[in-house]
mmCIF file of C-alpha atoms in Angstrom:
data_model
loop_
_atom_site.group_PDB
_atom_site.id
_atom_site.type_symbol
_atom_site.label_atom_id
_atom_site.label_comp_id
_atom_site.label_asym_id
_atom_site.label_seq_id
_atom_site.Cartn_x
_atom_site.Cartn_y
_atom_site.Cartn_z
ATOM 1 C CA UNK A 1 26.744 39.142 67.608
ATOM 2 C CA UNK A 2 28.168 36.859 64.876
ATOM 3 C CA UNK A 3 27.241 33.825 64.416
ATOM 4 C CA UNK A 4 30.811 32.282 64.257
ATOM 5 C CA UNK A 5 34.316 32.602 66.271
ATOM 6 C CA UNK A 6 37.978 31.930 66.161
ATOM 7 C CA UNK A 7 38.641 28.831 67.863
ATOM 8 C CA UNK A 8 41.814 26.537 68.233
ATOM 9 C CA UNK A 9 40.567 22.693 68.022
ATOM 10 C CA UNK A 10 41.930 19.471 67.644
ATOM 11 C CA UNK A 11 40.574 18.125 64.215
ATOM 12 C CA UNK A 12 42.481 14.701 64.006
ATOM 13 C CA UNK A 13 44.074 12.351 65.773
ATOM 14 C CA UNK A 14 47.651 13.858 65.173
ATOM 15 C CA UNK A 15 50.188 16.282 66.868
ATOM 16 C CA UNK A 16 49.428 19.619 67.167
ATOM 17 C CA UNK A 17 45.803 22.542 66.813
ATOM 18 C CA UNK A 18 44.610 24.540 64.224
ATOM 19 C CA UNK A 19 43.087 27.404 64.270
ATOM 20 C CA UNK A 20 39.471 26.910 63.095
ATOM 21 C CA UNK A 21 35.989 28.933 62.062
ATOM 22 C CA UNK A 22 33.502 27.222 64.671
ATOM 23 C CA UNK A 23 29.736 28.822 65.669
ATOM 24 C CA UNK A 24 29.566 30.496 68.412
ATOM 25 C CA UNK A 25 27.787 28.329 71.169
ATOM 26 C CA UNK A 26 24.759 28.303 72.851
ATOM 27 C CA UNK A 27 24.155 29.100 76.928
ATOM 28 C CA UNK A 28 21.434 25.978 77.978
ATOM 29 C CA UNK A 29 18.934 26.798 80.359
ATOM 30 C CA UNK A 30 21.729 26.745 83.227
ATOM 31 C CA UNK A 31 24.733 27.707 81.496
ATOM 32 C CA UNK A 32 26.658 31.266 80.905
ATOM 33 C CA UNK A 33 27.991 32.280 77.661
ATOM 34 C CA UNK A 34 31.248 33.998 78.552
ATOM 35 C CA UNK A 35 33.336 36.710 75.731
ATOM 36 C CA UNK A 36 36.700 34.999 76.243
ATOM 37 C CA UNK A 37 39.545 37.997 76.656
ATOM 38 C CA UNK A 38 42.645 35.679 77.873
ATOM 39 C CA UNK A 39 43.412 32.065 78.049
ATOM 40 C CA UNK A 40 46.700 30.186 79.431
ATOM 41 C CA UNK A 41 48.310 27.251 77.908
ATOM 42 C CA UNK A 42 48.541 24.040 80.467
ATOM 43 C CA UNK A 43 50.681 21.197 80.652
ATOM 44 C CA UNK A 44 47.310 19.236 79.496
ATOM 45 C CA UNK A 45 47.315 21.186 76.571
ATOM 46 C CA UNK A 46 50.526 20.044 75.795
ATOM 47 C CA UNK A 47 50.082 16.624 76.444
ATOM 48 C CA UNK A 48 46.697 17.219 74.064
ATOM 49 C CA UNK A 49 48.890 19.273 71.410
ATOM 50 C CA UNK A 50 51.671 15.839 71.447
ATOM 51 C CA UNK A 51 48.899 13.712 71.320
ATOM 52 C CA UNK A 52 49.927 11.127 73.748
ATOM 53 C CA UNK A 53 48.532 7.976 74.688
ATOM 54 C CA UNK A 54 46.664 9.674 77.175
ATOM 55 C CA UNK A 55 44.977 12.223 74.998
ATOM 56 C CA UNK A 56 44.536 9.258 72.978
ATOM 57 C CA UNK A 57 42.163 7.756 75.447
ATOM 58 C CA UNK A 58 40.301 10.770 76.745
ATOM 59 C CA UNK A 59 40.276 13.736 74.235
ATOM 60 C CA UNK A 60 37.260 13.084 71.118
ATOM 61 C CA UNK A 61 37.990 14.598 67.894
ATOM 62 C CA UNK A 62 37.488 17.171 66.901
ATOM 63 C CA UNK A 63 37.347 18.915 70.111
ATOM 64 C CA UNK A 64 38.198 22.671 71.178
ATOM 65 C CA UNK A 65 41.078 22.710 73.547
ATOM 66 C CA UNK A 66 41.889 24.788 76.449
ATOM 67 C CA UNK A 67 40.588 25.067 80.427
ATOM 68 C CA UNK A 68 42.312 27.974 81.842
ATOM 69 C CA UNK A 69 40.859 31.224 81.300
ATOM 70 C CA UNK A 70 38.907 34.556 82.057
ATOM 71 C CA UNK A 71 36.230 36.680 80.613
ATOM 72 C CA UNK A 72 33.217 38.181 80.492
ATOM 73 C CA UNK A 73 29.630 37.128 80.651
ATOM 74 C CA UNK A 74 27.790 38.363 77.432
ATOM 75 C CA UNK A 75 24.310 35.584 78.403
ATOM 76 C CA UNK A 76 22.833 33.915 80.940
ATOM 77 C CA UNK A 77 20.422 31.061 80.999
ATOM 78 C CA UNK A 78 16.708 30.966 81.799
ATOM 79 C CA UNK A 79 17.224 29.271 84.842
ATOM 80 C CA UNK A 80 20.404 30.679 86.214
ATOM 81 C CA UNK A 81 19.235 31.357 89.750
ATOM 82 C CA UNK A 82 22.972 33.279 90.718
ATOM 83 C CA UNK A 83 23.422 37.014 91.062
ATOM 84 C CA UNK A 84 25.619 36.736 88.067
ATOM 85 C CA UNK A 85 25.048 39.461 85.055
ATOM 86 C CA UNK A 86 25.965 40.377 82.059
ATOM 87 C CA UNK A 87 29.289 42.234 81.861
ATOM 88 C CA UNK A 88 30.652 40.759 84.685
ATOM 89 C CA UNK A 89 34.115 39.491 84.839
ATOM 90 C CA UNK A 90 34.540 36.189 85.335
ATOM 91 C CA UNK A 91 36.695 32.912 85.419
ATOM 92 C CA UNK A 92 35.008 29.317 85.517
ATOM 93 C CA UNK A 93 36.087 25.778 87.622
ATOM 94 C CA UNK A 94 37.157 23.719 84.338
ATOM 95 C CA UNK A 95 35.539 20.417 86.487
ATOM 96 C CA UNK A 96 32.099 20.091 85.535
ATOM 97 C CA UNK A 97 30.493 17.676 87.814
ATOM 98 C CA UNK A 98 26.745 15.867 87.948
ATOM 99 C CA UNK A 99 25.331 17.234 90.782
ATOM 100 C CA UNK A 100 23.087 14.657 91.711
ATOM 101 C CA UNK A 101 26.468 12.013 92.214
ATOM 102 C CA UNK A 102 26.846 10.577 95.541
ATOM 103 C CA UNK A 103 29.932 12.489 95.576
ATOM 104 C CA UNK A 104 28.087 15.875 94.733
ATOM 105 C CA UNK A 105 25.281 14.843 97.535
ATOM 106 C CA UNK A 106 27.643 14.616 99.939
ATOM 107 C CA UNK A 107 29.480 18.191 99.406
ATOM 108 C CA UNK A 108 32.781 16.468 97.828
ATOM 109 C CA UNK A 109 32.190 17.972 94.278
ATOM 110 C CA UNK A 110 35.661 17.645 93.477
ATOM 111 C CA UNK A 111 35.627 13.648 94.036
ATOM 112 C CA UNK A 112 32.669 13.291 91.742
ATOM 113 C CA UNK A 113 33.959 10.131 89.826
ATOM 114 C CA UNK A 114 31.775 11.303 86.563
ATOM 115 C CA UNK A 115 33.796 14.353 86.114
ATOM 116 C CA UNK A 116 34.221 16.357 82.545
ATOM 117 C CA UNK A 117 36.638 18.540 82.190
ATOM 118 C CA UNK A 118 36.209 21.905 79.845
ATOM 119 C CA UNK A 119 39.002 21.266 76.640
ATOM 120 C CA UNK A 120 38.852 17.673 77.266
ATOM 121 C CA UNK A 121 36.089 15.661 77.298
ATOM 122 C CA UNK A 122 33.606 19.402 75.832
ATOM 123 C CA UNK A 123 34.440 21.962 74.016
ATOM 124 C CA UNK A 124 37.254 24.367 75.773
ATOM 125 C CA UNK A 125 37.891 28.342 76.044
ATOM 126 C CA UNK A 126 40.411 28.302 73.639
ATOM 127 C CA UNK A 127 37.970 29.937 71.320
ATOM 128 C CA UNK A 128 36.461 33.945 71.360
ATOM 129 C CA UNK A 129 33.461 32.222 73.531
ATOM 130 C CA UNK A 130 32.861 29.363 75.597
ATOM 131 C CA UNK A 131 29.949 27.812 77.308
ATOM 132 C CA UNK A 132 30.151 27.329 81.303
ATOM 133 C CA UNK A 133 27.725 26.180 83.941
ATOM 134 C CA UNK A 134 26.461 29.009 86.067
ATOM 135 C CA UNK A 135 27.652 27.050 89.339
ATOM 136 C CA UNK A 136 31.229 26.795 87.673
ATOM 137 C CA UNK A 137 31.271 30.406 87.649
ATOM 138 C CA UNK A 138 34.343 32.249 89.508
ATOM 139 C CA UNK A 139 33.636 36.040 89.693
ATOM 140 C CA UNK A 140 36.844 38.113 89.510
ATOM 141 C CA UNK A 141 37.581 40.447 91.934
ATOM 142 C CA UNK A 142 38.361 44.242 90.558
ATOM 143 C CA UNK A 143 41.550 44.162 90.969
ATOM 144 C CA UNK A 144 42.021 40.727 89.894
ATOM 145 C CA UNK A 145 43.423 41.289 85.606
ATOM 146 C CA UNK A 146 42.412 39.202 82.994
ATOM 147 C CA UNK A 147 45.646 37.972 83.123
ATOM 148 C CA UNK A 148 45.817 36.343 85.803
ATOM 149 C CA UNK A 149 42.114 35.499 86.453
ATOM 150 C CA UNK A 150 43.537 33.534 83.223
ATOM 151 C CA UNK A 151 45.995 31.341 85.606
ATOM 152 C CA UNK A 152 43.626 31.104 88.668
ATOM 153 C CA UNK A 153 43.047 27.266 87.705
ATOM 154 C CA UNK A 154 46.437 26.163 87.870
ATOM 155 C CA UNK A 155 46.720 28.301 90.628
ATOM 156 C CA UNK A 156 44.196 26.133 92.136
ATOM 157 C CA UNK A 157 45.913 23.126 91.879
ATOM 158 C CA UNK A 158 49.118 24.259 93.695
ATOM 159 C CA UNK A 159 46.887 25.876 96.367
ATOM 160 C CA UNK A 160 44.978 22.454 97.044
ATOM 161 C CA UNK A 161 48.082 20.802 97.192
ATOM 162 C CA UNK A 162 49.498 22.856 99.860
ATOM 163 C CA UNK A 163 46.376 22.458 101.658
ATOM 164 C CA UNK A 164 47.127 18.811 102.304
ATOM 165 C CA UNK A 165 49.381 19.212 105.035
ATOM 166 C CA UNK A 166 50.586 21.967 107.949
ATOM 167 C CA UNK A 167 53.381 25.013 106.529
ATOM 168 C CA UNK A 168 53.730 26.864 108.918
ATOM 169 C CA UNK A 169 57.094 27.039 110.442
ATOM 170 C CA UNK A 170 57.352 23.599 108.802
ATOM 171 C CA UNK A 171 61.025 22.613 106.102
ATOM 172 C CA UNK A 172 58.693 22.199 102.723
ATOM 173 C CA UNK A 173 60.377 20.435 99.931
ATOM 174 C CA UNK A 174 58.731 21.066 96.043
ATOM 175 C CA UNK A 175 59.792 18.401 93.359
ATOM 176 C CA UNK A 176 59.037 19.840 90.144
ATOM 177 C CA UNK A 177 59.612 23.753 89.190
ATOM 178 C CA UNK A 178 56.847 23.763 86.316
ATOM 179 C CA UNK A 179 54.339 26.804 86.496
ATOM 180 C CA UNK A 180 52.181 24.917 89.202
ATOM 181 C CA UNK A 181 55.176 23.900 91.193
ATOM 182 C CA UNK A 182 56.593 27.613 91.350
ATOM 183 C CA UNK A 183 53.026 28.459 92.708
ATOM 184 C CA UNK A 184 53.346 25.714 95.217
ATOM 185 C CA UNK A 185 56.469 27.063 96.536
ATOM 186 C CA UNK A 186 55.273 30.460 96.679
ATOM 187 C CA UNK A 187 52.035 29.577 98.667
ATOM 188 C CA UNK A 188 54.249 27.724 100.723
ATOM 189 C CA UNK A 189 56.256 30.362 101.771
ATOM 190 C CA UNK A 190 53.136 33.004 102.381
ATOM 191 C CA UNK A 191 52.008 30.565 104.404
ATOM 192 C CA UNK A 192 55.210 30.566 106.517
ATOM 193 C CA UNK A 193 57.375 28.063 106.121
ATOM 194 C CA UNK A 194 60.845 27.918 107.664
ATOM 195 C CA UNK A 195 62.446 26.448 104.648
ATOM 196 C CA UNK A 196 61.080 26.325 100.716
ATOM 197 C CA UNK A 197 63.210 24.080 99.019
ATOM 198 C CA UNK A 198 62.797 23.557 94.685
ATOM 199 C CA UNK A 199 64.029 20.979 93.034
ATOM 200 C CA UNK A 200 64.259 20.850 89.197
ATOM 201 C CA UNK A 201 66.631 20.245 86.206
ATOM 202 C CA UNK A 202 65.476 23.056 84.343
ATOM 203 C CA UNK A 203 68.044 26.276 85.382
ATOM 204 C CA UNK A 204 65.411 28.603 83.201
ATOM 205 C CA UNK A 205 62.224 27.575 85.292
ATOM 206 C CA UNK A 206 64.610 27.766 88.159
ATOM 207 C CA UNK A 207 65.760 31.369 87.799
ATOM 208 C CA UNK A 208 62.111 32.433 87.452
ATOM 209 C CA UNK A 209 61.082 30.423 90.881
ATOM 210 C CA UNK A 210 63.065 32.790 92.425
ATOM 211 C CA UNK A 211 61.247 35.850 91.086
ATOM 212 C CA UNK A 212 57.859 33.592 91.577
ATOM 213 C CA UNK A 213 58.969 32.891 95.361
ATOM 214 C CA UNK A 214 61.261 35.261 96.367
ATOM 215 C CA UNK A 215 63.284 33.507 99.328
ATOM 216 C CA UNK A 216 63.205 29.648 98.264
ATOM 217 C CA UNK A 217 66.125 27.519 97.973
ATOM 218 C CA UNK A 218 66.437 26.394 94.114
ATOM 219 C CA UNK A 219 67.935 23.185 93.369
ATOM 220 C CA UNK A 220 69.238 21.417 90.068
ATOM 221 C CA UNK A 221 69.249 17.962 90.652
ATOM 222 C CA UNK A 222 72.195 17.066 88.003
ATOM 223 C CA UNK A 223 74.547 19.500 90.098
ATOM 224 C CA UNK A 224 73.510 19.498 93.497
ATOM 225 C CA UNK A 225 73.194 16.851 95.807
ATOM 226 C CA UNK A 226 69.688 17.442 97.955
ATOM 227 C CA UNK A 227 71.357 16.672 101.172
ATOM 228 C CA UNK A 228 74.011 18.966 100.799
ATOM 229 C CA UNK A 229 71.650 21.847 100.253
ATOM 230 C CA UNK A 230 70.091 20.346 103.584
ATOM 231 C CA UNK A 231 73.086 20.574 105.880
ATOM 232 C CA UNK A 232 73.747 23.846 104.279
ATOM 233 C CA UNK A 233 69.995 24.785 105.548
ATOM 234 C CA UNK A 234 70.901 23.077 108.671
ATOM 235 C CA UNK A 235 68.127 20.325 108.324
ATOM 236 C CA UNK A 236 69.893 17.826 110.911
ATOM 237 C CA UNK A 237 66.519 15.581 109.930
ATOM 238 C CA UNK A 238 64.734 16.068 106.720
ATOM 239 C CA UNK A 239 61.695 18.087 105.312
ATOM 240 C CA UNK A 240 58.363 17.515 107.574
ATOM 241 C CA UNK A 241 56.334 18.104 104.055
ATOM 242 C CA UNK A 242 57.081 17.346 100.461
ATOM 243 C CA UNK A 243 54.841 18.676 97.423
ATOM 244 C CA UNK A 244 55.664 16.449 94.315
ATOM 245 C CA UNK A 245 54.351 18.255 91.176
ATOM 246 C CA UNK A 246 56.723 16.732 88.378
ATOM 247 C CA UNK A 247 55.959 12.887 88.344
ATOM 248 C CA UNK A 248 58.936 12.100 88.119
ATOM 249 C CA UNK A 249 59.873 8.552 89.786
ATOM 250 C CA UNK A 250 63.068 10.086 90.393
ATOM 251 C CA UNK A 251 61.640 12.877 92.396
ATOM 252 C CA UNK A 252 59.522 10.728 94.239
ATOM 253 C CA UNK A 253 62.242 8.661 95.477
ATOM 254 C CA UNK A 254 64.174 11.770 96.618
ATOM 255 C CA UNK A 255 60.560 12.721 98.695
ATOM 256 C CA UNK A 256 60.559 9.318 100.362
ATOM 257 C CA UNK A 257 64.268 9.424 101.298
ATOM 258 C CA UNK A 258 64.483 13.378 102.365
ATOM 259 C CA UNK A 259 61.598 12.773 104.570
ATOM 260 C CA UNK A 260 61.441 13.028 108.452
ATOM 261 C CA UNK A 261 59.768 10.044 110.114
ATOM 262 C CA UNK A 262 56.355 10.444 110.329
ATOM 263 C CA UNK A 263 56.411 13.416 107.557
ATOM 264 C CA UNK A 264 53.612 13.951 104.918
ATOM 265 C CA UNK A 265 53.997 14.173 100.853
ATOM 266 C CA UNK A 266 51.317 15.774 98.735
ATOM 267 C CA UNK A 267 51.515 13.903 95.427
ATOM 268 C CA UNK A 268 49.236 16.445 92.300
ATOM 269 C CA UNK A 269 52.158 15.376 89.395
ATOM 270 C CA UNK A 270 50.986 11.917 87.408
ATOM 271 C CA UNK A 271 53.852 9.605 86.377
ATOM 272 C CA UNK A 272 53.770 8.771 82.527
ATOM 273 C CA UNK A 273 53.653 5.464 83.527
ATOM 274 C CA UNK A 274 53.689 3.209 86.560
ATOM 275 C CA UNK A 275 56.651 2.947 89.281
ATOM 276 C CA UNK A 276 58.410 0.663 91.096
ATOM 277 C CA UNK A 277 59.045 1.808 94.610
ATOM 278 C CA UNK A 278 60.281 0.584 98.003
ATOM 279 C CA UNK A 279 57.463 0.419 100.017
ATOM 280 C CA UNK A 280 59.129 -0.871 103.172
ATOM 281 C CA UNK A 281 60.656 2.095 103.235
ATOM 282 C CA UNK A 282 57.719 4.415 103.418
ATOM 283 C CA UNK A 283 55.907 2.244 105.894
ATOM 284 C CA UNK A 284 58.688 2.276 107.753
ATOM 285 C CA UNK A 285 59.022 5.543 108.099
ATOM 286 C CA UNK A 286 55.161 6.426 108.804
ATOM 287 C CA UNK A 287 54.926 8.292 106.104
ATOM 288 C CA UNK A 288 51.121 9.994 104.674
ATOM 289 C CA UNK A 289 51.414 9.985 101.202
ATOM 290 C CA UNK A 290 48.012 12.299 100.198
ATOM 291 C CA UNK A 291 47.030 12.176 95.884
ATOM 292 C CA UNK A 292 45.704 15.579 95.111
ATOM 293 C CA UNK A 293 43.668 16.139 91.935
ATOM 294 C CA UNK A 294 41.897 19.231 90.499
ATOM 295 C CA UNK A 295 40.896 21.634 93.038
ATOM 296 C CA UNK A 296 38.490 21.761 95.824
ATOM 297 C CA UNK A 297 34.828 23.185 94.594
ATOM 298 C CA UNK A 298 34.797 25.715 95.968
ATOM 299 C CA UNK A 299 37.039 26.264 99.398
ATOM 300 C CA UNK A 300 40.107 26.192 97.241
ATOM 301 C CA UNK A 301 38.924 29.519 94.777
ATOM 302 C CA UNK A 302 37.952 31.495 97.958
ATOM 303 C CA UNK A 303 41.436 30.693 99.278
ATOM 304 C CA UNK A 304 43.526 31.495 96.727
ATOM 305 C CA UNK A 305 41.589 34.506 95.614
ATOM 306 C CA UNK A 306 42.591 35.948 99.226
ATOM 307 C CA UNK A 307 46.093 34.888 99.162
ATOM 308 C CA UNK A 308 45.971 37.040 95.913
ATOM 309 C CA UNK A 309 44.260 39.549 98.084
ATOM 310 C CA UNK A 310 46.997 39.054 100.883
ATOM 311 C CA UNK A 311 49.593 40.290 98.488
ATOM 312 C CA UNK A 312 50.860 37.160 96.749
ATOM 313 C CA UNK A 313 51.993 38.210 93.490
ATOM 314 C CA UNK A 314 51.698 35.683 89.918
ATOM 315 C CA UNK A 315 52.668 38.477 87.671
ATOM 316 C CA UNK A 316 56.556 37.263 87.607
ATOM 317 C CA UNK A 317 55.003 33.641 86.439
ATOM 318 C CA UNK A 318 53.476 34.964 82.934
ATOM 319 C CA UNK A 319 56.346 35.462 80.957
ATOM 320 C CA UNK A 320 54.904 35.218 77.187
ATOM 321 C CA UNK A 321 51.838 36.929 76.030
ATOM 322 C CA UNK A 322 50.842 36.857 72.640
ATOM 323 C CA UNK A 323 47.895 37.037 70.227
ATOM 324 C CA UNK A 324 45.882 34.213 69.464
ATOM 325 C CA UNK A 325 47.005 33.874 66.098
ATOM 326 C CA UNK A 326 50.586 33.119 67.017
ATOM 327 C CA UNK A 327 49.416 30.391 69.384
ATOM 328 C CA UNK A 328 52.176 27.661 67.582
ATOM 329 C CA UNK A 329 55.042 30.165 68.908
ATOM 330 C CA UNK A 330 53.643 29.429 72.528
ATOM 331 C CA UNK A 331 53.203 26.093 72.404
ATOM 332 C CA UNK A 332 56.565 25.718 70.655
ATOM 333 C CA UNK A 333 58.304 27.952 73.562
ATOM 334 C CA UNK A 334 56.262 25.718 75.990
ATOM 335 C CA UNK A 335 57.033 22.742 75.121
ATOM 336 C CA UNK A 336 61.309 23.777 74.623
ATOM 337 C CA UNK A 337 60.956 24.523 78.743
ATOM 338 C CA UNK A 338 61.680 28.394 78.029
ATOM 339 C CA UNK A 339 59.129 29.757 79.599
ATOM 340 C CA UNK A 340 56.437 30.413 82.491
ATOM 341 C CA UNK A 341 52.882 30.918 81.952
ATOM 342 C CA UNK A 342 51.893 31.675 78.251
ATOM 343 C CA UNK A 343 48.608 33.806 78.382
ATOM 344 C CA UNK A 344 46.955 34.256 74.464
ATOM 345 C CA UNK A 345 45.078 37.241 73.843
ATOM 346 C CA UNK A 346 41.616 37.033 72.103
ATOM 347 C CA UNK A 347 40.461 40.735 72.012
#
């Protein structure tokens, strides 16, 4: 093996990655050393790429990017104590926890308040190898592709939020059509909802909901009013559940006020910055307003793995792959709101 790798890392404190020589890392006693074969651009690699206040605050420098991948093991540590082996395909949980938190104790590894996150606070996968912990380890499935073992962590996230509340034969409204909000409304419908509703302003990431979640009612908001489209669906009431993914305050306010009495909002999408909102309203209408963050270690992976199983199909999300090298045209693409997933290739 080499002794170096292709890795994309960012090297100052300004906008944008390059694309660096870095040594290949090291598996520690209980970590894996995985051959990276596809990674998927995030919205936190955007926000990273921008550098924003918030990459400001969390992100050190330099620093190699990128959390959502899939692979292959190529070394295991001395004290690995999994069936895991070399060769095996494999994705990882980018939430590295300390396993000796309160949080960890009690079986909420996903609440552990110490959390690092691979590409953000250690080095990421967007690089031709990357260092996991053997419990972060996701095996793929056969019939699982790189490709989409590549989007499994975003995946994740709009599984866990769906978890929050009750579909089934339930009027689900999604604020936010980015790639995790398409998968929200698509688990939403497997899991049988009587109405899917997606909001959005972007007519692009709109038309490809449809393919993402066959069946769901799209929405742009600067068109169409959302209670039109609801006596059209013949909701008399409202939605019993709404899944905000966008952070935006304007969405938010369209959750609360679309709501049934008594109905429940999953919130994963982060404002930019705080919000005013009328919290007389929300009380008054009993509402359960549920944050969501990461995903849950591990119920979540086993779920969405078989809802993958079941026949729910991602491939229509991935709509630019590319080779590593030409990782500025993705981001570029990405950022412009033209596409879905972005998968780079590093064989």
């Amino acid at each position: 093996m080499a002794e170096t790798m292709k890795a994309l890392a960012k090297m100052k404190p300004a906008e944008g990655l390059d694309l660096i020589e870095a040594p290949i890392p090291v598996a520690g006693p209980e970590d894996v050393l995985i051959k990276v074969h596809r990674t998927a651009v995030c919205g936190t690699d955007i926000h990273i790429w921008n550098w924003d206040e918030w990459s400001q605050k969390n992100v050190p420098v330099p620093m190699i990017t990128g959390h959502e991948f899939a692979g292959e093991i190529v070394a295991i540590g001395k004290d690995v104590d999994r069936r895991l082996k070399v060769g095996q395909r494999v994705s990882a949980e980018g939430h590295v926890i300390d396993l000796n938190s309160e949080a960890a104790r009690a079986g909420h590894f996903h609440l552990d308040p110490d959390t690092r996150g691979i590409g953000v606070n250690r080095q990421g996968c967007f690089a031709e190898y990357v260092v996991a912990p053997a419990f972060n380890v996701i095996e793929l499935p056969d019939d699982v592709s790189y490709e989409i073992g590549s989007i499994l962590d975003p995946f994740g996230n709009a599984v866990h939020t769906a978890q929050q509340f009750d579909l089934l034969g339930e009027d689900v409204l999604v604020t936010g059509a980015g790639p995790i909000g398409m998968m929200a409304a698509a688990v939403a419908r497997h899991a049988g909802a009587r109405t899917v509703v997606l909001t959005d302003i972007n007519d692009f990431r709109l038309e490809l909901a449809q393919k993402v979640a066959p069946g769901i009612r799209a929405v742009n908001t600067t068109r169409e009013d959302l209670h039109d489209v609801m006596h059209e669906l013949g909701l008399k009431v409202g939605f019993d559940v709404a899944l905000e993914m966008s952070g935006s305050p304007i969405a938010f306010q369209q959750c609360v006020d679309t709501l049934i009495m008594g109905g429940g909002m999953a919130m994963l999408g982060i404002p930019s910055k705080s919000m005013e909102t009328d919290w007389g309203k929300i009380i008054l209408k009993a509402l359960t307003i549920k944050g969501v963050y990461g995903r849950e270690m591990f119920t979540t992976w086993r779920k969405m793995l078989g809802l993958l199983k079941a026949g729910l199909d991602l491939n229509p999300l991935i709509t630019h792959q590319m080779g590593f090298e030409n990782y500025r045209e993705g981001f570029e693409e990405m950022k412009a709101g033209r596409t879905g997933k972005v998968v780079l290739n590093w064989d």
